[in-house]
């Protein structure tokens, strides 16, 4: 269940940030997730299940910016979205994963102290 | 109010584990992390399993061992590609060791078995990127073991209750072992097996086939 551990890590970091910026309420948390790094449905599910335990994030939305997976041929550099066994450009094997493993917190939004 | 919080969420080792996982997806591989105490029968289980699955799917094995290459030689004798990892005293495999082993394995097979170092404490704490966690536990180890090593059993997708051919000589019944495992490994399917006689090995192999099919039925599906 690594999505659950991830969500708890995000919530904990947001809680600290909210405290140090004196936010009364966090309304949204923006993260970037590579297609292969985590399952979005599992992240959203874990988010709903956990956020209640992390004030002031009880009602915070999780906004996910998805990065699609891309492979590149190590030989000719052609990029493709599927892990093709053979490069369509030069038919070399073993494509390299270029993107799709990102996992990053970007920013959070909320109301400051009055 | 907006607060920028540019923070990478993956620690280095998690990143390597995630890269291993992505490589498995890329190659269409299902990877199984086989854990268990020394003598539980991990290698014997593989010796019973590989002849059934290797001809149909293509298998490969990563053998983790503190210092010897004996287990690797037993697998190699079956004609299955194997990479022996000597951990040089470390009590578990980590993701980067597995990543290095993968460089030496051909990409043809669909099933990768990672035989972890023989203990149940440390290997359970390290994500190496495998898709399924399997604990091999023999009836001669005693029913208190799952309680002593809770993490390994909690993480297990399958528990192989090995050496069931010895049950007639023991005080505990199969049902009693199953009751213990139901509590300690609630997420696991339990397979009573004798790697020595072959009893129960077919059911375990069918489970592996089903996991492989499930992993690739939906390309977005992740290990849970
Ligand atoms: Zn190419």
Coordinates of N, CA and C in Angstrom, one line a residue, chain A residues 1-3 6 9-10 13-14 17 21 23 35-40 42 66 71 83 94-95 97 101 103-110 112, chain B residues 1-11 14-15 18-23 25-28 105-107 127 157 219-224:
Chain A
X1 N 0.8 -1.2 0.0 CA 0.0 0.0 0.0 C 0.9 1.2 0.0
X2 N 1.7 1.5 -1.0 CA 2.6 2.6 -0.9 C 1.8 3.9 -1.1
X3 N 0.7 3.9 -1.8 CA -0.1 5.1 -1.9 C -0.6 5.7 -0.6
X6 N 2.3 7.4 1.1 CA 2.6 8.6 0.4 C 1.7 9.7 0.8
X9 N 2.5 11.0 4.1 CA 3.7 11.9 4.0 C 3.3 13.3 3.5
X10 N 2.5 13.3 2.5 CA 2.1 14.6 1.9 C 1.3 15.4 3.0
X13 N 3.6 16.8 5.7 CA 4.3 18.0 5.2 C 3.5 19.2 5.1
X14 N 2.2 19.0 4.6 CA 1.3 20.1 4.5 C 0.9 20.7 5.8
X17 N 3.7 22.9 7.0 CA 3.8 24.1 6.2 C 2.6 25.0 6.6
X21 N 3.0 28.8 8.3 CA 2.5 30.0 7.6 C 1.2 30.4 8.2
X23 N -1.8 29.1 8.5 CA -3.0 29.0 7.7 C -4.1 28.4 8.6
X35 N 2.8 8.9 -14.3 CA 1.8 7.8 -14.6 C 2.2 6.5 -13.9
X36 N 3.6 6.3 -13.8 CA 4.0 5.0 -13.3 C 4.4 5.0 -11.8
X37 N 4.3 6.2 -11.2 CA 4.8 6.4 -9.8 C 3.8 6.0 -8.8
X38 N 2.5 6.2 -9.1 CA 1.5 5.8 -8.1 C 0.2 5.8 -8.9
X39 N -0.7 5.1 -8.3 CA -2.1 4.9 -8.9 C -2.9 6.1 -8.4
X40 N -3.4 6.9 -9.3 CA -4.2 8.1 -9.0 C -5.5 7.7 -8.2
X42 N -5.9 5.2 -6.2 CA -5.5 4.8 -4.9 C -5.1 6.0 -4.1
X66 N -0.9 15.1 -13.7 CA -0.3 13.9 -14.2 C 0.8 14.1 -15.2
X71 N 9.0 6.7 -23.0 CA 10.2 6.0 -23.2 C 11.0 6.5 -24.3
X83 N 6.1 1.1 -23.7 CA 7.4 0.5 -23.7 C 7.5 -0.6 -24.8
X94 N 15.4 -2.4 -25.6 CA 15.7 -1.8 -24.3 C 15.5 -0.2 -24.3
X95 N 14.3 0.2 -24.5 CA 14.0 1.7 -24.3 C 14.3 2.1 -22.9
X97 N 13.4 4.7 -19.7 CA 12.2 5.4 -19.2 C 12.7 6.9 -19.0
X101 N 7.9 8.8 -13.6 CA 8.2 8.4 -12.2 C 8.2 9.6 -11.3
X103 N 7.2 12.4 -8.6 CA 6.3 12.4 -7.5 C 6.8 13.6 -6.6
X104 N 6.0 14.6 -6.7 CA 6.4 15.9 -6.2 C 5.3 16.7 -5.6
X105 N 5.5 17.3 -4.5 CA 4.5 18.3 -3.9 C 4.8 19.6 -4.5
X106 N 3.8 20.3 -5.0 CA 4.1 21.6 -5.7 C 3.7 22.8 -4.8
X107 N 2.4 22.9 -4.5 CA 2.0 24.0 -3.6 C 0.7 23.7 -2.9
X108 N 0.4 24.5 -1.9 CA -0.9 24.4 -1.3 C -1.6 25.7 -1.2
X109 N -2.9 25.7 -1.2 CA -3.7 26.9 -1.1 C -4.6 26.9 0.1
X110 N -4.8 28.0 0.7 CA -5.6 28.1 1.9 C -5.8 29.5 2.4
X112 N -5.2 32.4 5.1 CA -4.3 32.8 6.1 C -5.0 33.2 7.4
Chain B
X1 N -4.4 32.5 -0.4 CA -2.9 32.4 0.0 C -2.4 31.1 -0.6
X2 N -1.2 31.2 -1.2 CA -0.6 30.1 -1.9 C 0.8 29.9 -1.3
X3 N 1.1 28.6 -0.9 CA 2.4 28.3 -0.3 C 3.1 27.3 -1.2
X4 N 4.2 27.8 -1.8 CA 5.0 26.9 -2.6 C 5.7 25.9 -1.8
X5 N 5.7 24.6 -2.1 CA 6.3 23.6 -1.3 C 6.9 22.6 -2.2
X6 N 7.9 23.0 -3.0 CA 8.5 22.1 -3.9 C 9.3 21.0 -3.1
X7 N 8.7 19.8 -3.1 CA 9.3 18.8 -2.2 C 9.2 17.5 -3.0
X8 N 10.3 16.8 -3.1 CA 10.3 15.5 -3.8 C 9.8 14.5 -2.7
X9 N 8.9 13.6 -3.2 CA 8.3 12.7 -2.2 C 8.9 11.4 -2.1
X10 N 9.8 11.1 -3.0 CA 10.4 9.8 -3.0 C 11.8 9.8 -2.4
X11 N 12.1 9.1 -1.4 CA 13.5 8.9 -0.9 C 14.3 8.2 -2.0
X14 N 13.4 4.5 -2.5 CA 12.1 4.4 -3.0 C 12.1 4.6 -4.5
X15 N 12.9 5.6 -4.9 CA 13.0 5.9 -6.3 C 13.6 4.8 -7.1
X18 N 10.9 2.2 -7.3 CA 9.9 2.6 -8.3 C 10.5 2.4 -9.8
X19 N 11.8 2.6 -9.9 CA 12.4 2.4 -11.2 C 12.4 0.9 -11.6
X20 N 12.7 0.0 -10.6 CA 12.6 -1.4 -10.8 C 11.2 -1.8 -11.2
X21 N 10.2 -1.2 -10.5 CA 8.8 -1.5 -10.8 C 8.4 -1.1 -12.2
X22 N 8.9 0.1 -12.6 CA 8.7 0.5 -14.0 C 9.3 -0.4 -15.0
X23 N 10.5 -0.9 -14.7 CA 11.2 -1.8 -15.6 C 10.4 -3.1 -15.7
X25 N 7.2 -3.3 -15.4 CA 6.0 -3.0 -16.3 C 6.4 -3.0 -17.8
X26 N 7.6 -2.4 -18.0 CA 8.1 -2.2 -19.3 C 8.3 -3.6 -20.0
X27 N 8.9 -4.5 -19.2 CA 9.2 -5.9 -19.7 C 8.0 -6.8 -19.6
X28 N 6.9 -6.4 -19.0 CA 5.7 -7.3 -18.9 C 6.0 -8.4 -17.9
X105 N 20.0 -9.7 -16.4 CA 19.0 -10.7 -16.8 C 18.4 -10.3 -18.1
X106 N 18.3 -11.3 -19.0 CA 17.6 -11.1 -20.3 C 16.2 -10.7 -20.1
X107 N 15.6 -10.0 -20.9 CA 14.2 -9.5 -20.8 C 13.1 -10.4 -21.3
X127 N 11.4 -1.9 0.5 CA 10.7 -2.1 -0.8 C 11.8 -2.2 -1.9
X157 N 1.3 -11.2 0.3 CA 0.2 -11.5 -0.5 C -0.1 -13.0 -0.5
X219 N -3.4 -2.1 -17.5 CA -2.0 -1.6 -17.4 C -1.7 -0.6 -16.4
X220 N -2.8 0.1 -15.8 CA -2.6 1.1 -14.8 C -2.5 0.4 -13.4
X221 N -2.8 -0.8 -13.3 CA -2.9 -1.5 -12.0 C -1.5 -1.5 -11.3
X222 N -1.5 -1.2 -10.0 CA -0.2 -1.1 -9.3 C -0.2 -2.3 -8.3
X223 N 1.0 -2.5 -7.8 CA 1.1 -3.4 -6.7 C 0.4 -2.8 -5.4
X224 N -0.3 -3.6 -4.6 CA -0.9 -3.0 -3.4 C -0.3 -3.7 -2.2

